[in-house]
Amino acid sequence: MAQNNLLLPQVAVVEEISTETSDIKTFKVASQGGGSPLEFLPGQCAMLSLPPVGEAIFSITSSPTEKDYLEFSIKKTGSVTNFLHEIEEGYQLGVRGPYGNGFPLEMLKGKDLLFIGGGIGLAPLRSLINYCLANRGDYGQVDIVYGARTPDDLVQRAEIFDNWPRASNTNVYLTVDVEWEGWDGHVGFVPQYMEEIGFAPENRIAVTCGPPIMIKFVLEGLERMGFKPEQVITTLELKMKCGVGKCGRCNLGDRYVCKDGPVFTYAELLNLPPEY
Amino acid sequence: MRKILKEKLPRLLGRLARANTLYLPRQQEAVVSFAPWQEGDSAAFEALNTAVPPKSIIFPQWETFMRFKTQGKTLELQKKEEESGGYLLFGIRPCDMASFFLLDRVFLEEPGDLLYARRREGTFISLGCSAPDEACFCTAFDLEPGWSGEADVMCWDLGKALLWEPQSEKGRHLTESQADLLVEASAEEAKTALEGRKSAAARQKEALHRKGWVLDRTAEKLEEMFDAPLWDLFRRCIGCGICTYLCPTCHCFDIQDHSAGQSGERFRCWDSCMYEDFTLMASGENPRPTKKERIRQRFMHKLCYFPNRFGHYGCVGCGRCVRGCPVMLDITQVIKEAGKRGGLKNAP
């Protein structure tokens, strides 16, 4: 029989808050005694509790190779996230998890990886990117196509501009949707830019996350470039409450996205109702 | 086989109530529902289905599981004292008994839900139905109105007595501990019960055939009916959610905080896929934006997604949603429509 109530969070501390954009902040969370509150895999999620406002689920953006903390990049969107954006360093919150399947690390081994992210959608990808770069020998070439509406909306600037481009056998392609003063990089939408650059599907896995409309066009673009649905991975976002496949909010066909997902191959998604 | 004379029932209930938290069907103003029973209370064993299913005892409509205290930047979390358990439910109809088997798939699937598991450890005494009504359709799911293999003890109304048949270790233990109140049933009584049981099932099966409420690869067929015109007919749903609240197998819940000043509590409560905000995300995205998608989700979940995941239909045919819907939406209509689809696209 179950020994613990799965819905009970542990108390953790927000050690550091960094402002990424006008509406996105990154929160570094550690246990009260120090160290990461949870062991997890890239692509997994955790529930953050801010009583009395409530609880919401977020993808963990740090890599499991960072053992001292969890990081969450969070966009100010609803009641919990609005509250999170108001708190200061040292604030205590509840954490529970990890939830979900995470990225299929075994399947990715030895493959060239193409990451396609848009806006805050970089959050789950970043965990996997940093995990792969920390285990560089296990993976082939890494290509990262990332974009946002404006240069001011790009997150994790130190990594996208400095750390990642300097990593071995790694290319970073940045783009913004609209012309912007001071931006001399690429201008255009992520899916089109991805196709302009062009990636061969041989021995490559594409991993994408971003706004639903971006994902839709990325999937179409990948198909045109010859990627099979089995070679394309995405991570879904649905309303979730329990995180353990019981409350029913994230039910999609015969799956619970919080437990069986949030990471799915495009091939798996084609067999599920299009309600995401 | 043994029986308990009805005149001895109050003594039995009195003993059971001393050793357990005893719940049984009781008249609650206008309706009959499972409620705690104490010495002197009446029981409504004659009622067919309670208004609210006994699910409400094992998975309560509202349950606090944590207390919190905030002060400045600090947060204190404390789990609420867990109940000691020791639940005994008496008079559960076989369809509701079967619903626990289905709820177990969800709540006891790893990782198991402690709140549910503790209450589920209780003792369950079922009472067979001899006269299911016209909205009942448990036999569609290969259940029997008169009998449930899930119960610790199975009872059957003999008029002046209840036939008493232990079916589990827990049931046998209970039977032995109350042996002085039980007497041997005659072969004639056992035969009458068996015949009543068989004829209740046969009558219902025949009626279901007549009405077309018969399952035949329904889950498989529904997979191909996601875009069927059928779902447009259900737009008249008013989104009241009564079907989900009265359903013995609906398990969806919400988690909310309630606070006064700096301290408060976190509770979970029943929720409904019939409500717009059930899937509404903070971003404004809603994968099921209209009543059509929501009602399709409910019926597909019962008859397609649940069986695909757990190998059993997620409905027990208790008929509560059919009787309770204010605009006469009906899950049996989905069964019927699926039945009309002869060939499957992918049929061999």
XYZ file of C-alpha atoms in Angstrom:
624
model
C 0.000 0.000 0.000
C 1.044 3.571 -0.634
C 3.052 4.957 2.259
C 2.991 8.666 1.543
C 0.479 11.127 0.332
C 1.729 11.947 -3.147
C 0.171 15.374 -3.048
C 2.279 16.650 -0.142
C 5.081 19.003 -1.178
C 8.352 19.558 0.663
C 9.455 23.042 1.655
C 12.265 24.491 -0.475
C 13.918 27.897 -0.824
C 14.168 30.231 -3.789
C 17.897 30.961 -3.685
C 18.219 33.163 -6.693
C 15.895 34.970 -9.079
C 17.144 36.260 -12.436
C 15.133 38.393 -14.801
C 15.219 36.978 -18.309
C 12.737 39.218 -20.144
C 9.954 41.642 -19.249
C 7.715 38.699 -18.302
C 10.053 35.741 -17.706
C 12.159 35.080 -14.620
C 14.359 32.117 -13.735
C 14.081 30.765 -10.187
C 16.830 28.717 -8.596
C 15.282 26.433 -5.954
C 17.144 24.369 -3.345
C 16.243 22.281 -0.322
C 16.230 23.998 3.049
C 19.444 22.149 3.887
C 20.933 22.860 0.448
C 21.089 20.686 -2.639
C 18.463 19.861 -5.239
C 15.100 18.950 -3.694
C 14.562 16.222 -6.301
C 16.396 13.813 -8.557
C 15.058 14.019 -12.068
C 15.629 13.487 -15.793
C 15.705 16.162 -18.489
C 12.151 16.851 -19.647
C 10.534 16.027 -16.316
C 8.419 18.537 -14.397
C 7.784 19.597 -10.834
C 4.877 21.174 -8.980
C 5.587 24.458 -7.260
C 3.322 25.371 -4.358
C 2.694 28.896 -3.203
C -0.015 28.708 -0.558
C -2.546 30.253 -0.406
C -2.399 31.054 -4.111
C -2.036 27.444 -5.157
C 0.080 25.096 -7.147
C 1.199 24.841 -10.756
C 3.419 22.489 -12.741
C 6.568 23.624 -14.535
C 9.244 21.927 -16.566
C 12.609 21.837 -14.851
C 14.985 23.880 -16.975
C 18.234 23.050 -15.215
C 20.144 19.895 -16.106
C 20.235 16.952 -13.691
C 24.017 17.304 -13.893
C 23.607 20.403 -11.690
C 23.105 18.713 -8.334
C 22.750 21.752 -6.095
C 19.450 23.177 -7.271
C 16.484 23.076 -9.629
C 15.852 25.918 -12.038
C 12.521 26.998 -13.467
C 12.083 29.646 -16.160
C 8.598 30.969 -15.654
C 6.477 33.327 -17.683
C 4.067 35.603 -15.862
C 0.749 34.193 -17.082
C -1.727 33.203 -14.365
C -2.354 33.529 -10.636
C 0.531 31.333 -9.404
C 3.033 32.766 -11.875
C 1.955 36.350 -11.146
C 2.610 35.658 -7.477
C 5.973 34.022 -8.255
C 7.048 37.136 -10.107
C 6.431 39.184 -6.973
C 8.497 37.129 -4.515
C 12.074 37.865 -3.441
C 15.118 35.660 -2.970
C 14.945 33.620 0.217
C 11.244 32.977 -0.178
C 10.081 29.479 0.730
C 7.779 27.443 -1.450
C 6.586 23.856 -1.772
C 8.039 21.452 -4.326
C 6.878 17.992 -5.337
C 7.843 15.695 -8.160
C 9.534 14.844 -10.415
C 6.679 14.107 -12.791
C 6.514 12.681 -16.274
C 8.655 10.472 -18.458
C 11.405 12.905 -19.492
C 13.257 12.783 -22.801
C 14.207 9.316 -24.120
C 17.917 9.566 -23.316
C 18.751 6.072 -24.573
C 17.125 6.730 -27.924
C 19.120 9.960 -28.310
C 22.510 8.370 -27.638
C 24.870 8.454 -30.605
C 22.497 10.647 -32.606
C 22.897 14.122 -34.021
C 20.433 16.366 -32.234
C 18.419 19.225 -33.635
C 16.708 21.420 -31.049
C 14.027 23.835 -32.232
C 12.670 26.184 -29.593
C 10.469 29.246 -29.461
C 10.180 31.750 -26.608
C 9.722 30.153 -23.192
C 9.613 26.781 -24.981
C 13.382 26.721 -24.555
C 12.865 25.849 -20.863
C 12.509 22.036 -21.179
C 14.949 21.877 -24.111
C 17.621 23.659 -22.078
C 17.662 20.876 -19.487
C 18.374 18.318 -22.223
C 20.850 20.557 -24.105
C 22.955 21.112 -20.993
C 22.691 17.422 -20.094
C 23.956 16.448 -23.562
C 26.755 19.007 -23.444
C 27.791 17.684 -20.011
C 27.885 14.174 -21.511
C 29.295 15.377 -24.812
C 30.809 12.055 -25.884
C 27.413 10.322 -25.937
C 25.896 12.539 -28.614
C 26.773 13.638 -32.148
C 26.414 17.123 -33.570
C 24.127 19.474 -31.666
C 22.199 22.157 -33.577
C 20.008 24.626 -31.772
C 17.518 26.811 -33.604
C 15.945 29.234 -31.187
C 13.831 32.304 -31.673
C 11.526 34.738 -29.969
C 9.336 37.648 -30.925
C 12.044 40.256 -30.296
C 15.676 40.136 -29.087
C 14.363 41.233 -25.685
C 12.283 38.055 -25.473
C 15.215 35.635 -25.847
C 15.920 33.758 -22.598
C 19.127 32.286 -21.123
C 21.238 34.861 -22.918
C 24.590 33.765 -21.459
C 24.045 30.272 -22.777
C 22.558 31.035 -26.186
C 25.116 33.737 -27.003
C 28.251 32.408 -25.282
C 28.281 28.956 -23.660
C 26.493 26.903 -26.278
C 28.155 28.387 -29.409
C 31.531 27.680 -27.764
C 30.724 24.030 -27.009
C 32.351 21.491 -29.328
C 30.453 20.427 -32.425
C 27.546 22.676 -31.470
C 25.833 25.353 -33.560
C 23.347 27.916 -32.313
C 21.037 29.657 -34.789
C 19.106 32.555 -33.337
C 16.275 34.450 -34.923
C 13.653 37.039 -33.985
C 10.243 37.518 -35.553
C 10.570 41.233 -36.317
C 13.294 43.752 -37.255
C 14.644 45.292 -34.068
C 17.031 48.155 -33.455
C 20.448 46.834 -32.514
C 19.735 43.285 -33.736
C 21.927 42.307 -36.647
C 21.115 38.594 -36.466
C 18.546 36.677 -38.456
C 14.979 37.977 -38.718
C 12.142 35.549 -39.442
C 10.019 32.830 -37.879
C 11.665 29.764 -36.350
C 10.080 27.127 -38.659
C 11.122 28.970 -41.842
C 14.626 29.622 -40.499
C 14.995 25.941 -39.664
C 14.134 25.030 -43.264
C 16.403 27.745 -44.695
C 19.357 26.301 -42.797
C 18.310 22.779 -43.779
C 19.015 19.645 -41.749
C 19.432 16.145 -43.109
C 17.314 13.581 -41.286
C 19.947 10.808 -41.378
C 20.918 9.718 -37.853
C 19.283 12.851 -36.446
C 16.538 13.394 -33.881
C 14.632 16.667 -33.743
C 13.367 17.920 -30.387
C 10.970 20.856 -30.408
C 9.070 22.967 -27.910
C 7.399 26.337 -28.226
C 4.022 27.930 -28.829
C 1.498 25.480 -30.381
C 1.458 27.390 -33.683
C 5.248 27.197 -33.945
C 5.245 23.465 -33.187
C 2.653 22.921 -35.905
C 4.810 24.584 -38.578
C 8.007 22.979 -37.274
C 6.421 19.525 -37.618
C 5.389 20.314 -41.190
C 8.862 21.635 -41.986
C 10.578 18.603 -40.516
C 8.361 16.348 -42.595
C 9.339 18.274 -45.742
C 13.011 17.812 -44.843
C 12.415 14.066 -44.686
C 12.147 13.491 -40.916
C 9.957 10.526 -39.993
C 7.417 10.990 -37.142
C 9.553 8.628 -35.026
C 12.496 11.038 -35.323
C 10.597 14.006 -33.947
C 10.084 14.615 -30.239
C 8.012 17.258 -28.537
C 6.789 17.969 -25.054
C 3.145 18.785 -24.400
C 1.584 21.304 -22.088
C -1.852 20.601 -20.653
C -3.654 21.679 -17.510
C -2.462 19.498 -14.619
C -3.348 19.295 -10.947
C -2.061 16.082 -9.374
C 0.961 15.190 -11.517
C 0.459 11.457 -10.911
C -2.184 10.459 -13.462
C -5.255 10.540 -11.229
C -6.962 13.923 -11.276
C -7.840 13.524 -14.953
C -7.068 17.054 -16.125
C -4.376 16.093 -18.618
C -6.091 12.977 -19.932
C -5.431 12.611 -23.650
C -6.817 9.431 -25.154
C -5.564 6.528 -23.065
C -2.675 8.595 -21.678
C -2.171 10.961 -18.803
C 0.245 13.586 -20.049
C 1.651 14.307 -16.555
C 2.640 10.670 -16.126
C 2.980 9.061 -19.560
C 4.235 12.317 -21.117
C 4.862 15.175 -21.345
C 7.454 13.966 -23.879
C 6.026 12.203 -26.926
C 7.339 11.361 -30.348
C 5.336 12.815 -33.203
C 4.527 9.216 -34.148
C 2.867 8.712 -30.754
C 0.935 11.976 -31.044
C -0.508 10.907 -34.387
C -2.252 8.083 -32.515
C -3.767 10.364 -29.879
C -6.801 12.647 -30.133
C -5.752 16.086 -31.408
C -6.729 17.800 -28.160
C -3.503 19.444 -27.086
C -24.990 -20.790 2.994
C -26.205 -18.665 5.870
C -28.721 -15.897 6.383
C -29.546 -13.196 8.875
C -33.133 -12.636 9.933
C -34.127 -9.014 9.445
C -35.228 -8.795 13.074
C -31.600 -9.519 14.004
C -30.225 -6.849 11.658
C -30.257 -3.987 14.212
C -28.109 -6.102 16.542
C -25.673 -6.913 13.752
C -25.481 -3.282 12.642
C -24.970 -2.185 16.247
C -21.994 -4.515 16.621
C -20.540 -3.537 13.237
C -20.898 0.146 14.121
C -18.989 -0.340 17.355
C -16.016 -1.950 15.597
C -16.029 0.163 12.420
C -17.245 3.384 10.935
C -20.407 1.933 9.439
C -22.010 3.468 6.364
C -25.237 2.319 4.802
C -28.024 3.649 2.583
C -30.114 6.073 4.627
C -32.957 8.415 3.807
C -31.411 11.897 3.693
C -34.345 14.257 3.304
C -35.614 13.641 -0.250
C -32.980 11.130 -1.329
C -31.260 7.964 -0.142
C -27.478 8.177 0.208
C -24.727 6.370 2.064
C -24.356 7.947 5.490
C -22.835 7.000 8.842
C -25.135 4.742 10.847
C -25.548 4.766 14.599
C -27.683 2.780 17.020
C -31.316 3.705 16.513
C -30.934 4.987 12.944
C -33.032 3.499 10.197
C -31.631 1.946 7.016
C -32.950 2.146 3.463
C -31.811 -1.205 2.054
C -34.867 -1.294 -0.194
C -33.624 1.676 -2.252
C -32.209 0.568 -5.588
C -29.369 2.997 -6.212
C -28.415 5.664 -3.716
C -28.610 9.191 -5.166
C -24.870 9.693 -4.694
C -22.726 6.590 -5.150
C -20.803 5.144 -2.168
C -17.678 6.349 -3.974
C -18.258 9.453 -1.848
C -17.175 7.526 1.266
C -13.911 6.165 -0.139
C -13.119 9.172 -2.324
C -14.924 12.044 -0.596
C -16.291 14.990 -2.498
C -14.070 17.275 -0.430
C -11.055 16.327 1.645
C -8.363 18.392 3.350
C -4.923 16.811 3.272
C -2.507 19.557 4.279
C -2.282 22.626 6.452
C 0.023 25.539 5.781
C 1.261 28.616 7.532
C 3.021 31.508 5.839
C 4.883 34.278 7.580
C 7.053 36.711 5.672
C 9.219 34.523 3.493
C 8.730 31.346 5.490
C 6.387 28.503 4.779
C 5.338 25.685 7.056
C 3.608 22.615 5.666
C 1.951 19.990 7.773
C 0.079 16.927 6.651
C -3.366 16.515 8.075
C -3.763 13.633 10.525
C -4.771 10.595 8.552
C -7.932 8.804 9.461
C -7.547 5.459 11.145
C -9.627 3.694 8.506
C -11.884 0.862 9.652
C -14.661 1.597 7.195
C -17.515 -0.828 6.687
C -19.983 -0.200 3.883
C -23.179 -2.255 4.027
C -25.739 -2.476 1.229
C -23.649 -1.546 -1.791
C -25.358 -2.473 -5.035
C -23.257 -4.693 -7.344
C -22.771 -1.929 -9.940
C -21.321 0.377 -7.291
C -19.224 -2.498 -5.999
C -17.802 -2.912 -9.509
C -17.042 0.814 -9.607
C -14.500 0.325 -6.826
C -12.670 -2.191 -8.982
C -12.430 0.510 -11.689
C -11.473 3.302 -9.274
C -8.745 0.978 -7.957
C -7.191 0.914 -11.450
C -6.737 4.684 -11.250
C -5.976 5.324 -7.586
C -3.937 2.215 -6.821
C -1.982 2.238 -10.076
C 1.611 3.169 -9.172
C 2.222 5.589 -7.612
C -0.669 4.643 -5.300
C -2.921 7.255 -3.719
C -2.674 6.946 0.060
C -5.889 8.814 0.869
C -7.921 6.450 -1.279
C -5.960 3.300 -0.383
C -6.550 3.700 3.360
C -10.319 3.865 3.065
C -10.392 1.175 0.419
C -8.944 -1.215 2.997
C -12.369 -1.312 4.630
C -15.012 -4.022 4.432
C -17.635 -4.034 1.688
C -20.971 -5.841 1.985
C -23.002 -5.882 -1.196
C -26.733 -6.350 -1.632
C -27.902 -7.901 -4.907
C -30.631 -6.299 -7.022
C -33.662 -8.392 -7.829
C -35.500 -5.690 -9.758
C -33.175 -3.261 -11.584
C -35.047 -0.373 -13.223
C -35.315 0.665 -16.872
C -32.244 2.934 -16.706
C -30.004 0.172 -15.340
C -27.654 -1.496 -17.800
C -24.962 -3.237 -15.762
C -25.268 -6.444 -17.787
C -23.974 -4.506 -20.806
C -20.611 -4.582 -19.022
C -20.857 -8.273 -18.119
C -21.866 -7.377 -14.572
C -24.735 -9.019 -12.760
C -27.484 -7.037 -11.008
C -27.750 -9.717 -8.356
C -24.158 -10.482 -7.533
C -20.681 -8.977 -7.269
C -17.441 -10.911 -6.979
C -15.787 -7.787 -5.582
C -17.712 -7.780 -2.301
C -16.369 -9.218 0.965
C -19.873 -10.455 1.730
C -22.710 -10.791 -0.769
C -26.308 -10.482 0.470
C -29.601 -11.244 -1.198
C -33.002 -10.153 0.082
C -35.148 -13.193 0.938
C -38.031 -11.148 2.335
C -37.794 -11.877 6.049
C -34.039 -12.438 5.958
C -30.883 -11.573 4.026
C -28.942 -14.411 2.484
C -25.354 -13.988 3.652
C -22.435 -15.277 1.583
C -18.843 -14.438 2.518
C -16.547 -14.178 -0.509
C -13.191 -13.007 0.793
C -10.911 -13.698 3.727
C -12.176 -10.498 5.315
C -15.761 -11.584 4.684
C -15.208 -15.041 6.168
C -13.589 -13.521 9.232
C -16.515 -11.142 9.682
C -18.957 -14.022 9.253
C -17.252 -16.079 11.935
C -17.209 -13.157 14.341
C -20.973 -12.719 13.920
C -21.820 -16.427 13.697
C -24.243 -16.275 16.640
C -26.528 -13.914 14.680
C -26.495 -16.016 11.509
C -28.463 -19.166 10.828
C -28.239 -21.756 8.059
C -30.342 -20.922 5.025
C -32.407 -23.751 3.613
C -31.603 -25.309 0.234
C -34.924 -23.933 -0.960
C -33.913 -20.377 0.000
C -30.537 -20.712 -1.697
C -32.270 -21.976 -4.815
C -34.789 -19.113 -4.794
C -31.961 -16.612 -4.491
C -30.008 -18.154 -7.357
C -33.065 -18.203 -9.568
C -33.910 -14.610 -8.687
C -30.367 -13.604 -9.472
C -30.416 -15.364 -12.828
C -33.788 -14.023 -13.842
C -32.887 -10.419 -12.927
C -29.870 -10.669 -15.233
C -31.807 -12.397 -18.007
C -34.645 -9.851 -17.936
C -32.208 -6.961 -18.177
C -30.157 -8.547 -20.943
C -33.259 -9.108 -22.979
C -34.334 -5.484 -22.515
C -30.885 -4.222 -23.517
C -30.974 -6.279 -26.709
C -34.356 -4.830 -27.529
C -33.048 -1.292 -26.994
C -29.700 -1.807 -28.738
C -27.683 -1.101 -25.607
C -25.240 -3.864 -26.359
C -21.486 -3.583 -26.423
C -19.685 -5.099 -29.339
C -16.101 -3.904 -29.826
C -17.438 -0.506 -28.741
C -14.032 0.844 -27.687
C -12.536 -0.127 -31.010
C -15.401 1.402 -32.970
C -15.317 4.629 -30.984
C -11.682 5.130 -31.917
C -12.951 5.696 -35.427
C -15.839 7.894 -34.289
C -13.867 10.862 -32.957
C -15.281 13.060 -35.741
C -18.700 11.388 -35.932
C -21.775 13.666 -36.274
C -23.082 12.041 -33.092
C -21.122 14.445 -30.907
C -22.876 17.461 -32.439
C -26.178 16.110 -31.133
C -24.837 16.511 -27.614
C -24.348 20.260 -27.876
C -27.549 20.657 -25.891
C -25.552 19.696 -22.788
C -25.885 22.560 -20.309
C -22.570 21.745 -18.678
C -24.066 21.241 -15.220
C -21.725 18.350 -14.437
C -24.373 16.291 -12.625
C -23.402 13.207 -14.672
C -19.872 13.366 -13.314
C -20.923 14.067 -9.724
C -23.326 11.128 -9.645
C -21.008 8.784 -11.516
C -19.487 6.003 -9.407
C -16.434 5.753 -11.682
C -15.645 9.446 -12.301
C -12.414 10.187 -10.477
C -11.348 13.653 -11.603
C -10.455 16.103 -8.887
C -9.205 19.600 -8.300
C -6.695 20.790 -5.709
C -7.307 24.155 -4.048
C -6.046 26.242 -1.162
C -8.313 27.836 1.367
C -6.890 30.356 3.773
C -7.775 32.809 6.466
C -4.956 35.218 7.131
C -1.587 33.506 7.225
C -2.737 29.953 7.671
C -4.962 27.683 5.717
C -5.454 24.286 4.278
C -5.163 22.500 0.985
C -7.956 20.221 -0.092
C -8.937 18.137 -3.053
C -12.487 18.032 -4.335
C -14.402 16.381 -7.136
C -14.070 18.151 -10.437
C -15.769 17.683 -13.747
C -14.562 17.421 -17.347
C -17.882 19.062 -18.236
C -16.622 22.431 -17.016
C -14.879 24.851 -19.332
C -12.022 25.648 -16.951
C -11.207 21.973 -16.455
C -8.680 22.097 -19.312
C -8.291 25.874 -19.605
C -4.643 26.843 -19.239
C -3.318 30.080 -17.814
C -2.154 31.009 -21.324
C -5.789 31.034 -22.460
C -5.348 27.875 -24.537
C -8.141 25.349 -24.115
C -7.933 22.028 -25.944
C -11.638 21.353 -25.251
C -13.217 24.752 -25.790
C -16.869 23.816 -26.372
C -19.444 21.502 -24.830
C -19.145 19.209 -27.834
C -15.483 18.393 -27.097
C -16.179 18.065 -23.380
C -19.055 15.631 -23.661
C -17.141 13.651 -26.275
C -14.285 13.425 -23.774
C -16.565 12.088 -21.054
C -18.138 9.379 -23.190
C -14.899 8.502 -24.992
C -13.124 8.252 -21.665
C -15.670 5.795 -20.289
C -16.057 3.661 -23.394
C -12.772 3.964 -25.281
C -9.826 5.567 -23.471
C -10.367 3.847 -20.099
C -10.728 0.360 -21.631
C -7.712 1.004 -23.853
C -5.625 1.856 -20.808
C -6.962 -0.540 -18.187
C -8.666 -3.300 -20.154
C -12.127 -2.624 -18.669
C -14.915 -0.273 -19.672
C -15.039 2.746 -17.349
C -18.794 2.465 -16.764
C -20.823 0.054 -14.642
C -24.277 0.807 -16.048
C -25.735 2.152 -12.790
C -27.910 4.537 -14.804
C -27.431 7.557 -12.524
C -26.256 9.857 -15.343
C -29.155 8.702 -17.508
C -31.732 9.409 -14.770
C -30.096 12.621 -13.596
C -29.363 14.509 -16.814
C -31.659 17.552 -17.085
C -31.487 17.525 -20.907
C -31.649 13.756 -21.338
C -28.161 13.142 -22.661
C -27.484 9.487 -22.533
C -24.353 7.348 -22.640
C -26.458 4.469 -23.946
C -27.021 6.500 -27.107
C -23.255 6.339 -27.713
C -23.319 2.581 -27.210
C -26.213 2.355 -29.635
C -24.560 4.543 -32.284
C -21.341 2.546 -32.038
C -23.436 -0.607 -32.384
C -24.848 0.660 -35.663
C -21.355 0.761 -37.128
C -21.052 -2.646 -38.635
C -17.655 -2.853 -40.245
C -14.497 -1.407 -38.824
C -12.081 0.376 -41.119
C -9.256 -1.739 -39.770
C -11.327 -4.872 -39.348
C -9.540 -8.022 -40.484
